[in-house]
Short mmCIF file of C-alpha atoms in Angstrom, two decimals:
data_model
loop_
_atom_site.label_atom_id
_atom_site.label_comp_id
_atom_site.label_asym_id
_atom_site.label_seq_id
_atom_site.Cartn_x
_atom_site.Cartn_y
_atom_site.Cartn_z
CA MET O 21 179.41 151.13 54.06
CA GLY O 22 181.37 152.50 51.37
CA ARG O 23 179.43 154.80 50.64
CA ALA O 24 180.40 158.40 49.02
CA VAL O 25 181.35 161.52 51.21
CA THR O 26 178.34 163.58 51.31
CA MET O 27 178.44 166.83 49.57
CA ASN O 28 175.30 169.69 49.48
CA PRO O 29 173.93 169.94 46.56
CA ARG O 30 175.73 173.35 45.35
CA THR O 31 179.49 172.11 45.82
CA GLU O 32 178.06 168.77 44.16
CA VAL O 33 176.92 169.91 40.77
CA ALA O 34 180.58 172.49 40.93
CA ALA O 35 182.12 168.92 41.12
CA ARG O 36 180.11 166.78 38.67
CA THR O 37 181.16 169.73 36.19
CA ILE O 38 184.46 170.61 37.42
CA ALA O 39 185.15 166.20 37.49
CA PRO O 40 185.44 165.15 33.60
CA ILE O 41 186.76 168.52 33.02
CA VAL O 42 190.11 167.67 35.16
CA VAL O 43 190.37 164.88 33.79
CA GLY O 44 190.20 165.93 30.25
CA LEU O 45 193.30 169.06 30.68
CA VAL O 46 195.26 165.76 32.05
CA VAL O 47 194.68 163.89 29.37
CA LEU O 48 195.10 166.82 27.16
CA GLY O 49 198.49 167.63 29.32
CA GLY O 50 200.02 163.86 29.23
CA TRP O 51 199.25 163.07 25.28
CA GLN O 52 201.31 166.43 24.72
CA LEU O 53 203.93 165.44 27.51
CA ALA O 54 204.27 162.47 25.53
CA VAL O 55 204.35 163.26 22.03
CA THR O 56 207.25 166.42 23.04
CA VAL O 57 209.58 164.43 25.67
CA GLY O 58 208.61 160.89 24.71
CA GLY O 59 209.14 161.69 20.85
CA VAL O 60 206.30 160.14 19.77
CA ASP O 61 206.74 160.58 16.26
CA ASP O 62 203.99 162.62 14.55
CA TYR O 63 202.28 160.59 11.55
CA LEU O 64 201.26 157.63 14.84
CA LEU O 65 199.87 160.50 17.76
CA PRO O 66 200.40 164.23 16.56
CA ALA O 67 200.38 166.68 18.98
CA PRO O 68 197.55 168.31 20.26
CA ALA O 69 199.26 171.61 20.06
CA SER O 70 199.46 170.96 16.82
CA ILE O 71 196.13 170.38 15.71
CA ILE O 72 194.87 173.61 17.17
CA ASP O 73 197.18 174.90 15.12
CA GLN O 74 195.90 173.47 12.16
CA LEU O 75 192.39 173.79 13.46
CA VAL O 76 192.88 177.42 13.68
CA GLU O 77 195.00 177.44 10.16
CA PHE O 78 192.89 176.18 8.54
CA ALA O 79 189.48 177.70 10.30
CA PRO O 80 187.23 178.44 7.22
CA SER O 81 187.37 174.80 5.24
CA MET O 82 187.08 173.44 8.73
CA LEU O 83 183.60 175.22 9.45
CA SER O 84 183.13 175.21 5.55
CA ALA O 85 183.30 171.20 5.66
CA GLY O 86 181.08 171.53 9.25
CA LEU O 87 178.75 173.21 6.85
CA ILE O 88 178.81 170.39 4.41
CA THR O 89 178.86 167.65 6.20
CA GLY O 90 176.05 169.31 9.22
CA THR O 91 173.39 170.09 6.00
CA ASN O 92 173.83 166.46 4.24
CA ALA O 93 172.70 165.04 8.05
CA LEU O 94 170.54 167.48 8.89
CA ILE O 95 168.35 166.88 5.72
CA GLY O 96 169.18 163.34 6.45
CA LEU O 97 167.44 163.68 10.19
CA LEU O 98 164.68 165.65 8.95
CA VAL O 99 163.79 163.16 6.37
CA GLY O 100 164.97 159.66 7.85
CA ALA O 101 162.19 160.86 10.64
CA VAL O 102 159.10 162.48 8.92
CA LEU O 103 159.20 158.66 6.67
CA GLY O 104 159.63 157.04 10.29
CA ILE O 105 157.09 158.03 11.84
CA VAL O 106 154.41 159.13 8.50
CA VAL O 107 155.66 154.46 8.45
CA ALA O 108 155.20 154.14 11.55
CA LEU O 109 151.29 155.90 11.45
CA PHE O 110 150.84 153.49 8.74
CA ALA O 111 151.81 150.11 10.50
CA ALA O 112 150.04 151.07 13.84
CA SER O 113 146.34 151.71 12.16
CA ALA O 114 146.67 148.79 9.98
CA ARG O 115 147.57 145.25 11.19
CA LEU O 116 148.64 144.72 7.24
CA VAL O 117 150.92 147.72 6.59
CA ASP O 118 153.11 146.43 9.43
CA TRP O 119 153.05 142.96 8.55
CA MET O 120 154.62 144.25 5.39
CA ALA O 121 157.19 147.08 6.80
CA ALA O 122 158.41 144.61 8.93
CA PRO O 123 160.34 142.81 7.32
CA VAL O 124 161.59 146.07 4.85
CA VAL O 125 162.31 147.71 7.68
CA ALA O 126 164.46 144.63 9.20
CA ALA O 127 166.48 144.17 6.22
CA LEU O 128 166.88 148.29 6.09
CA ALA O 129 168.31 148.30 9.21
CA VAL O 130 170.80 145.57 8.44
CA ILE O 131 172.48 147.49 5.55
CA PRO O 132 175.98 149.17 5.98
CA ILE O 133 176.54 152.24 5.31
CA VAL O 134 179.68 151.02 3.36
CA ALA O 135 177.84 148.52 1.01
CA LEU O 136 175.71 150.89 0.30
CA ALA O 137 177.85 154.66 0.12
CA PRO O 138 179.98 153.76 -3.46
CA VAL O 139 176.36 152.48 -5.70
CA LEU O 140 173.85 155.54 -4.57
CA ASN O 141 177.30 157.77 -5.37
CA THR O 142 177.27 155.92 -8.67
CA MET O 143 173.40 156.26 -9.20
CA PHE O 144 173.12 160.45 -8.82
CA GLY O 145 176.11 161.12 -9.88
CA ALA O 146 179.02 162.60 -8.88
CA ASP O 147 178.96 165.89 -8.05
CA SER O 148 175.54 165.15 -6.14
CA GLN O 149 174.93 165.40 -2.27
CA PHE O 150 171.60 163.59 -2.69
CA GLY O 151 173.28 159.81 -1.89
CA ARG O 152 174.82 160.59 1.28
CA GLN O 153 171.82 162.49 2.54
CA ALA O 154 169.40 159.07 1.63
CA ILE O 155 172.35 157.31 3.29
CA ALA O 156 171.46 159.50 6.71
CA ALA O 157 167.84 159.51 6.17
CA LEU O 158 168.02 155.20 5.94
CA ALA O 159 170.64 155.14 8.47
CA VAL O 160 167.99 157.10 10.70
CA PHE O 161 164.59 155.97 9.36
CA VAL O 162 164.91 152.76 11.00
CA PRO O 163 165.16 153.68 13.93
CA VAL O 164 162.49 156.49 14.81
CA PHE O 165 159.84 154.19 12.62
CA ILE O 166 160.38 151.33 15.47
CA ASN O 167 160.41 153.74 18.44
CA THR O 168 157.36 155.18 16.95
CA LEU O 169 155.73 152.48 16.10
CA ARG O 170 156.51 151.36 20.31
CA GLY O 171 155.23 154.66 20.94
CA LEU O 172 151.80 154.41 19.51
CA ARG O 173 151.08 151.06 21.03
CA GLN O 174 151.91 151.83 24.52
CA ALA O 175 148.30 154.02 25.12
CA LEU O 176 146.85 152.27 28.80
CA PRO O 177 144.03 150.25 29.19
CA VAL O 178 142.45 152.70 31.27
CA HIS O 179 143.42 155.69 28.77
CA ARG O 180 141.72 153.70 25.52
CA ASP O 181 138.26 152.05 28.28
CA LEU O 182 138.27 155.93 28.84
CA MET O 183 138.22 157.27 25.27
CA ALA O 184 135.35 153.82 24.80
CA VAL O 185 133.55 155.30 27.49
CA TYR O 186 133.20 158.86 26.07
CA ALA O 187 132.59 157.47 22.10
CA ALA O 188 136.32 159.42 21.15
CA LYS O 189 135.72 160.05 17.45
CA PRO O 190 139.65 157.79 16.08
CA GLY O 191 140.96 161.64 14.88
CA GLN O 192 139.92 162.77 18.47
CA VAL O 193 141.85 159.42 20.47
CA MET O 194 144.97 159.59 18.07
CA ARG O 195 144.97 163.63 19.65
CA THR O 196 144.37 162.99 23.12
CA VAL O 197 145.21 159.48 23.36
CA THR O 198 147.72 157.60 21.60
CA LEU O 199 149.91 161.10 20.10
CA PRO O 200 150.94 162.26 23.61
CA THR O 201 151.01 158.43 24.77
CA ALA O 202 154.14 157.90 21.74
CA THR O 203 155.87 161.25 22.13
CA PRO O 204 158.57 160.71 24.53
CA PHE O 205 159.38 157.22 21.94
CA VAL O 206 159.26 159.07 19.15
CA PHE O 207 161.73 161.85 20.72
CA THR O 208 164.02 158.97 21.54
CA GLY O 209 163.77 157.26 18.31
CA ILE O 210 165.31 160.81 16.68
CA ARG O 211 167.70 161.08 19.52
CA ILE O 212 169.13 157.96 18.30
CA GLY O 213 168.74 158.83 14.98
CA SER O 214 170.18 162.40 15.35
CA SER O 215 174.32 160.37 15.67
CA LEU O 216 173.09 158.00 13.13
CA ALA O 217 172.84 160.48 10.68
CA VAL O 218 176.28 162.61 11.00
CA ILE O 219 178.02 159.30 11.19
CA SER O 220 176.83 158.38 7.74
CA ALA O 221 176.44 161.54 6.22
CA LEU O 222 180.52 161.21 7.00
CA VAL O 223 181.51 157.66 6.06
CA ALA O 224 179.50 158.01 2.99
CA GLU O 225 182.18 161.13 1.60
CA TYR O 226 184.96 158.54 1.52
CA PHE O 227 183.46 156.36 -1.20
CA GLY O 228 183.45 159.44 -3.90
CA GLY O 229 180.96 162.00 -4.48
CA PRO O 230 182.29 165.97 -4.39
CA ARG O 231 185.28 166.31 -1.95
CA GLY O 232 184.52 169.12 0.55
CA GLY O 233 182.77 167.46 3.79
CA LEU O 234 184.33 166.51 6.81
CA GLY O 235 184.75 162.80 5.77
CA GLY O 236 186.24 163.66 2.33
CA LEU O 237 188.94 165.84 3.78
CA ILE O 238 190.33 163.67 6.61
CA SER O 239 191.32 160.99 4.15
CA THR O 240 192.23 163.36 1.96
CA SER O 241 194.50 164.79 4.63
CA ALA O 242 195.44 161.28 6.32
CA ALA O 243 196.41 160.41 1.94
CA SER O 244 198.38 163.38 2.19
CA SER O 245 200.11 162.93 5.40
CA ALA O 246 198.95 166.00 7.46
CA TYR O 247 197.77 164.27 10.20
CA PRO O 248 197.46 166.92 11.79
CA ARG O 249 194.87 168.77 9.77
CA ALA O 250 193.28 164.29 9.74
CA TRP O 251 193.28 164.72 13.40
CA ALA O 252 191.87 168.33 12.97
CA TYR O 253 189.14 167.46 10.92
CA VAL O 254 187.76 164.69 13.88
CA ILE O 255 187.43 167.12 15.75
CA ILE O 256 185.29 168.74 13.76
CA SER O 257 183.59 165.64 13.25
CA ILE O 258 183.45 164.98 16.95
CA VAL O 259 181.65 168.62 17.95
CA LEU O 260 179.24 168.37 15.55
CA GLY O 261 178.24 164.24 16.06
CA LEU O 262 177.86 166.46 19.47
CA ALA O 263 175.82 169.22 18.59
CA PHE O 264 173.10 167.19 17.14
CA TYR O 265 173.30 164.55 20.10
CA LEU O 266 172.73 167.62 22.67
CA VAL O 267 170.32 169.07 20.65
CA THR O 268 167.86 166.37 20.25
CA LEU O 269 168.96 164.80 23.74
CA GLY O 270 166.63 168.65 25.31
CA ALA O 271 163.98 167.73 22.98
CA GLU O 272 163.33 164.73 24.24
CA ARG O 273 163.90 165.79 27.87
CA LEU O 274 161.20 168.76 26.92
CA ALA O 275 159.18 166.00 25.60
CA VAL O 276 159.69 163.65 28.75
CA ARG O 277 158.69 165.71 31.31
CA ARG O 278 155.49 165.64 32.09
CA ARG O 279 155.14 161.38 31.91
CA SER O 280 156.67 160.36 34.41
CA MET F 23 114.90 154.67 50.47
CA THR F 24 115.20 154.83 47.15
CA GLN F 25 113.77 157.63 44.94
CA MET F 26 111.81 156.72 42.03
CA THR F 27 112.25 159.95 39.96
CA GLY F 28 112.41 160.07 36.15
CA GLY F 29 110.00 156.88 36.02
CA THR F 30 112.79 154.93 34.44
CA ASP F 31 114.98 152.81 35.79
CA ALA F 32 119.02 153.93 35.46
CA VAL F 33 120.37 150.38 35.04
CA SER F 34 118.18 147.42 34.18
CA ILE F 35 119.80 144.06 33.21
CA ALA F 36 118.39 140.68 32.46
CA GLY F 37 119.19 137.24 32.14
CA VAL F 38 123.08 138.30 31.07
CA ASP F 39 125.51 135.80 30.27
CA LYS F 40 129.11 136.38 29.98
CA VAL F 41 131.28 133.73 28.26
CA PHE F 42 135.40 134.62 27.67
CA GLU F 43 136.99 133.12 25.10
CA THR F 44 140.69 132.04 26.18
CA ARG F 45 143.26 130.10 24.56
CA SER F 46 142.55 127.95 27.39
CA GLY F 47 138.56 127.37 26.66
CA GLN F 48 135.93 129.50 27.84
CA VAL F 49 135.37 130.88 30.56
CA GLN F 50 132.14 131.35 32.35
CA ALA F 51 132.37 135.06 34.32
CA LEU F 52 129.22 135.55 34.49
CA SER F 53 125.76 133.45 34.69
CA GLY F 54 122.35 134.44 34.97
CA ILE F 55 121.80 137.92 36.01
CA ASP F 56 118.93 140.18 36.75
CA LEU F 57 119.28 143.69 38.98
CA THR F 58 117.36 146.69 38.47
CA VAL F 59 119.12 149.94 40.16
CA ALA F 60 116.53 152.72 40.17
CA ALA F 61 116.77 156.14 39.49
CA GLY F 62 118.86 157.36 42.37
CA GLU F 63 119.77 154.65 43.69
CA PHE F 64 123.30 153.61 45.71
CA VAL F 65 124.11 149.93 44.48
CA SER F 66 127.32 148.00 45.54
CA LEU F 67 128.19 144.75 44.09
CA ILE F 68 130.39 142.93 46.31
CA GLY F 69 132.48 139.34 46.16
CA PRO F 70 135.71 137.76 46.00
CA SER F 71 137.66 138.44 43.37
CA GLY F 72 136.95 136.51 39.86
CA CYS F 73 132.97 136.96 40.60
CA GLY F 74 132.46 139.13 37.74
CA LYS F 75 131.63 142.26 39.73
CA SER F 76 133.91 144.56 37.58
CA THR F 77 133.08 142.43 34.18
CA LEU F 78 129.01 143.10 35.20
CA MET F 79 130.25 146.83 35.32
CA ARG F 80 131.64 147.04 32.29
CA LEU F 81 128.92 145.65 30.64
CA ILE F 82 126.82 148.26 31.99
CA ALA F 83 129.45 151.25 30.73
CA ASP F 84 129.63 148.92 27.34
CA LEU F 85 132.80 148.27 27.30
CA ASP F 86 132.19 144.34 26.83
CA GLN F 87 128.70 143.31 26.19
CA PRO F 88 127.01 140.07 27.16
CA SER F 89 126.89 136.39 25.93
CA THR F 90 122.83 136.28 25.76
CA GLY F 91 120.97 138.69 28.27
CA THR F 92 120.45 142.60 27.86
CA VAL F 93 121.98 145.75 29.68
CA SER F 94 119.77 148.48 29.63
CA VAL F 95 120.81 152.20 30.74
CA PHE F 96 117.60 154.41 31.33
CA GLY F 97 115.65 152.65 28.67
CA LYS F 98 118.74 152.34 26.50
CA PRO F 99 120.70 149.32 24.94
CA ALA F 100 123.89 149.92 26.89
CA LYS F 101 125.89 151.34 23.57
CA ASP F 102 123.43 153.99 22.59
CA ALA F 103 123.06 155.45 26.32
CA ARG F 104 127.04 155.53 26.20
CA ILE F 105 127.21 157.04 22.94
CA ALA F 106 124.64 159.05 24.74
CA GLN F 107 126.75 159.79 26.82
CA ASP F 108 124.43 158.53 30.29
CA TYR F 109 126.44 157.89 32.67
CA GLY F 110 129.93 159.09 34.58
CA ILE F 111 132.82 156.69 35.07
CA ALA F 112 135.77 156.28 37.25
CA PHE F 113 138.74 153.50 37.23
CA GLN F 114 140.01 152.11 40.22
CA GLN F 115 143.31 153.80 38.07
CA ALA F 116 142.61 157.07 38.73
CA GLY F 117 143.30 157.25 34.57
CA LEU F 118 144.24 160.50 34.33
CA LEU F 119 146.51 161.62 31.46
CA PRO F 120 149.85 162.69 32.66
CA TRP F 121 150.67 165.54 30.36
CA ARG F 122 147.34 168.09 30.88
CA THR F 123 146.63 169.54 34.65
CA VAL F 124 144.26 169.20 37.08
CA GLU F 125 141.81 170.97 35.36
CA GLU F 126 142.83 169.35 31.40
CA ASN F 127 142.00 166.70 32.94
CA ILE F 128 138.84 167.18 34.70
CA GLU F 129 137.56 169.88 30.73
CA LEU F 130 138.82 166.01 28.57
CA PRO F 131 134.99 165.05 28.18
CA LEU F 132 133.69 168.07 28.80
CA SER F 133 136.24 169.03 25.12
CA LEU F 134 136.00 166.40 23.84
CA HIS F 135 132.17 166.82 22.83
CA GLY F 136 132.15 170.24 21.89
CA ALA F 137 131.12 171.96 24.98
CA PRO F 138 131.37 176.30 24.30
CA LYS F 139 134.64 176.77 25.99
CA ALA F 140 133.01 179.51 28.61
CA GLU F 141 130.55 177.00 29.77
CA ARG F 142 133.47 174.21 30.25
CA ALA F 143 135.46 176.49 32.31
CA ALA F 144 133.06 178.04 34.69
CA ARG F 145 131.94 174.03 35.09
CA VAL F 146 135.80 172.42 35.61
CA ALA F 147 135.94 175.41 38.41
CA GLU F 148 132.41 174.33 40.27
CA LEU F 149 133.96 171.00 40.68
CA VAL F 150 137.43 171.75 41.20
CA SER F 151 135.87 172.61 43.86
CA LEU F 152 133.58 170.23 44.36
CA VAL F 153 136.13 167.36 45.08
CA GLY F 154 137.66 170.09 47.35
CA LEU F 155 141.39 170.64 45.15
CA GLY F 156 141.01 174.03 44.67
CA ASP F 157 144.34 175.05 45.04
CA PHE F 158 146.31 172.41 42.70
CA ALA F 159 144.10 173.18 39.20
CA ASP F 160 146.99 173.63 37.29
CA ARG F 161 149.24 170.34 39.48
CA TYR F 162 149.90 167.54 36.92
CA PRO F 163 148.85 163.91 38.30
CA ASP F 164 152.34 163.11 39.03
CA GLN F 165 152.89 166.52 41.78
CA LEU F 166 148.90 164.63 42.94
CA SER F 167 148.68 162.02 45.77
CA GLY F 168 146.56 159.01 45.05
CA GLY F 169 143.43 160.30 47.14
CA MET F 170 143.60 163.60 45.39
CA GLN F 171 143.94 161.50 42.00
CA GLN F 172 141.16 159.65 42.58
CA ARG F 173 139.93 162.78 42.73
CA VAL F 174 139.64 164.33 40.05
CA ALA F 175 139.35 160.75 38.01
CA ILE F 176 135.76 161.94 40.11
CA ALA F 177 135.38 165.35 39.50
CA ARG F 178 136.16 163.80 35.54
CA ALA F 179 133.56 161.26 36.01
CA LEU F 180 131.36 163.93 36.85
CA ALA F 181 132.04 166.54 34.97
CA GLU F 182 128.42 165.97 32.70
CA LYS F 183 126.28 166.15 34.88
CA PRO F 184 125.82 161.88 34.14
CA ARG F 185 122.59 160.31 36.24
CA LEU F 186 124.44 157.49 36.34
CA LEU F 187 127.88 157.27 37.85
CA LEU F 188 129.44 153.52 38.21
CA MET F 189 132.41 153.80 39.67
CA ASP F 190 135.27 149.82 39.66
CA GLU F 191 136.51 150.65 42.99
CA PRO F 192 137.33 153.67 42.35
CA PHE F 193 139.06 154.17 46.49
CA GLY F 194 140.75 150.39 46.15
CA ALA F 195 144.05 151.57 46.30
CA LEU F 196 144.11 154.27 49.48
CA ASP F 197 144.97 153.98 52.61
CA GLU F 198 142.13 153.81 55.43
CA MET F 199 141.65 157.03 56.17
CA THR F 200 141.43 158.89 53.05
CA ARG F 201 139.63 155.76 52.32
CA GLU F 202 136.74 156.93 54.55
CA ARG F 203 137.18 160.13 54.04
CA MET F 204 136.16 159.45 50.08
CA GLN F 205 133.21 157.45 51.26
CA SER F 206 131.70 160.89 53.33
CA GLU F 207 132.97 163.23 50.36
CA LEU F 208 131.40 160.71 48.04
CA VAL F 209 127.89 160.52 49.79
CA ARG F 210 128.27 164.10 49.42
CA ILE F 211 128.15 164.22 45.79
CA CYS F 212 126.04 161.67 45.22
CA ALA F 213 123.80 163.88 47.77
CA GLU F 214 123.99 166.79 46.18
CA THR F 215 124.03 165.64 41.91
CA GLY F 216 120.98 162.80 42.99
CA ALA F 217 123.14 160.67 40.63
CA ALA F 218 122.51 156.55 40.54
CA VAL F 219 125.81 154.84 41.72
CA VAL F 220 126.65 151.22 41.13
CA PHE F 221 129.68 150.65 43.07
CA VAL F 222 132.37 147.93 42.79
CA THR F 223 134.01 147.05 46.37
CA HIS F 224 135.21 144.50 48.42
CA SER F 225 135.19 146.24 51.56
CA ILE F 226 132.22 145.12 53.87
CA PRO F 227 131.98 148.23 55.24
CA GLU F 228 132.44 150.51 51.95
CA ALA F 229 129.76 148.83 50.93
CA VAL F 230 127.36 149.25 53.28
CA PHE F 231 128.44 153.28 54.88
CA LEU F 232 127.78 154.26 50.77
CA SER F 233 124.84 151.93 49.37
CA ASP F 234 120.81 151.73 49.72
CA ARG F 235 121.63 147.71 48.81
CA VAL F 236 124.36 146.21 48.26
CA VAL F 237 125.22 142.93 45.51
CA VAL F 238 126.41 139.70 47.06
CA MET F 239 127.79 137.77 44.38
CA SER F 240 129.61 134.23 43.81
CA PRO F 241 132.66 133.30 42.00
CA ARG F 242 132.61 130.25 38.85
CA PRO F 243 130.93 131.62 37.48
CA GLY F 244 129.84 135.56 38.32
CA ARG F 245 126.34 134.98 39.83
CA ILE F 246 123.72 136.59 42.04
CA GLN F 247 123.89 135.02 45.58
CA GLU F 248 121.70 137.59 47.78
CA ILE F 249 120.97 141.40 47.60
CA VAL F 250 120.79 143.29 51.25
CA THR F 251 119.25 146.07 51.86
CA MET F 252 120.62 148.13 53.89
CA ARG F 253 117.88 148.80 57.33
CA LEU F 254 120.69 152.75 57.42
CA ALA F 255 119.76 156.35 57.57
CA ALA F 256 118.67 157.36 54.27
CA THR F 257 122.26 157.51 51.77
CA ALA F 258 122.02 161.40 51.91
CA ASP F 259 121.78 161.79 55.74
CA ARG F 260 124.39 159.02 56.26
CA GLU F 261 127.49 161.21 58.01
CA GLU F 262 130.92 159.82 59.64
CA GLY F 263 128.82 158.68 63.14
CA LEU F 264 127.34 156.63 61.62
CA ARG F 265 130.19 153.38 61.75
CA GLU F 266 130.77 153.40 65.27
CA GLN F 267 126.70 152.84 65.44
CA HIS F 268 125.17 149.32 66.46
CA GLU F 269 122.97 149.24 62.96
CA PHE F 270 125.53 149.63 60.25
CA PHE F 271 127.98 146.99 62.39
CA ASP F 272 124.44 145.02 62.02
CA MET F 273 124.42 145.64 58.48
CA ILE F 274 127.90 144.20 58.35
CA THR F 275 127.45 141.17 59.35
CA ALA F 276 124.08 140.80 57.26
CA VAL F 277 126.71 141.24 54.62
CA ARG F 278 129.29 139.40 55.83
CA GLU F 279 126.80 136.09 56.04
CA ALA F 280 125.23 137.33 52.64
CA LEU F 281 128.64 136.63 51.53
CA HIS F 282 129.92 133.70 53.69
CA GLN F 283 126.46 131.46 53.89
CA GLY F 284 127.42 129.82 50.20
CA SER F 285 131.36 128.62 50.49
CA PRO F 286 131.34 125.78 51.82
CA VAL F 287 129.16 125.18 48.16
CA ALA F 288 130.78 127.11 46.51
CA ALA F 289 133.66 125.59 47.01
CA VAL F 290 132.45 122.16 46.00
CA ARG F 291 131.37 123.60 43.19
CA GLY F 292 135.00 125.13 42.55
CA VAL F 293 136.32 121.70 42.19
CA GLU F 294 133.68 119.87 39.95
CA THR F 295 134.51 122.50 37.06
CA ARG F 296 138.51 122.10 37.48
#
């Protein structure tokens, strides 16, 4: 009842791969038709073909913009993740640190990027990427910290008893039980943080500082009515975000493999 | 009956009470416990849920401390015995580390205590074949059945050749057939190693089949009701056939009567304490 037709596994994999591609092509085709035949204005919605044109024409600029924003996001991701893990380790080892950190983290979690970006840009000067990297790092710090701290507290009672039975030293308990238990949680935090890093690095560019990144060029292109080009930069941003997400997802899968 | 090797008793418990502080007040888990387990002796603790048998085992393991009284293991305070690794332990859950293979799990106590690599490898190989998991040495716990996981846990408990094994319902989660097989294996392993065992269980036949003596406990507060000595073949000589012999059933009846004798009284006492 209501059960889909059963397929053999091979066909199912193929179908699962092809299905979203078909949807994508249909949407793109419909979009192109709506613009060329339906006469939608270019500034409302440029045709896919003209966006692709721009992608090709401005390829070097697309690449360098992606690299600038990507570098900011990557630095933010790394710094934010390391900070999140280190602070979580302290918070897990001392209740007092946890109590001190909790309100700060809550405050960090609710800071809007748009509020912080102009301030940091002014603080660190108009030609520095530092403000953007700092914003990305902050955005990453919160989920990594929260997830790591949670993970550090997941060690099973039976594993803790076992370590007590073996009279294991604190460092041994950390290496044998606590850290391996926390690892999948850390990677989940990093995966969540990875998308936030790209979004934050990109949005921060709207509020001054050096041009050349994706966010800056999207707003410049849109301001000069180069809508297809603005959309082309948007596509690069999506690709960048996806790349971050997929790499960290892969890392997470690797880390979780043996922990069912 | 029991082999009195080594002189000192494996476990000696004197005048032990255990009170847990909970949010709703004090809970008396154990009251007036006196018990001695000789070296090489197999003693089961049996009783209904809440009779404190697991708590008693945790006191021997120094995972909890008695409120009053003393627990000593091979003549030392329980804490010193734990630090000296005088006992091996297996819990109701196998408690294997899922990110380590069977071999690596068995090796855990050895590597934590800095045994040389070659020695570790030799001992692990020995243990893997002792518990019959030769073909599964490089598997991960999630690739094993419950019974196999429990065997890994027992091998891990035996890794450092302890003279005392503490087992808290290690076969509790297994089906009856696997359980009987594991019991026979445990009898064989104990005969080979000569270790004393304190074995917590819910099952009367299991206690009878394995033990030299069965300690029957009653709940609220947990106390020793009766200690029944098993008038059966020496533990090392027990085989599957025993399960169908009438002296086996006689001992089951004896333990059963010991378990049930106090129950009307216990019920009245239970009403009073509530």
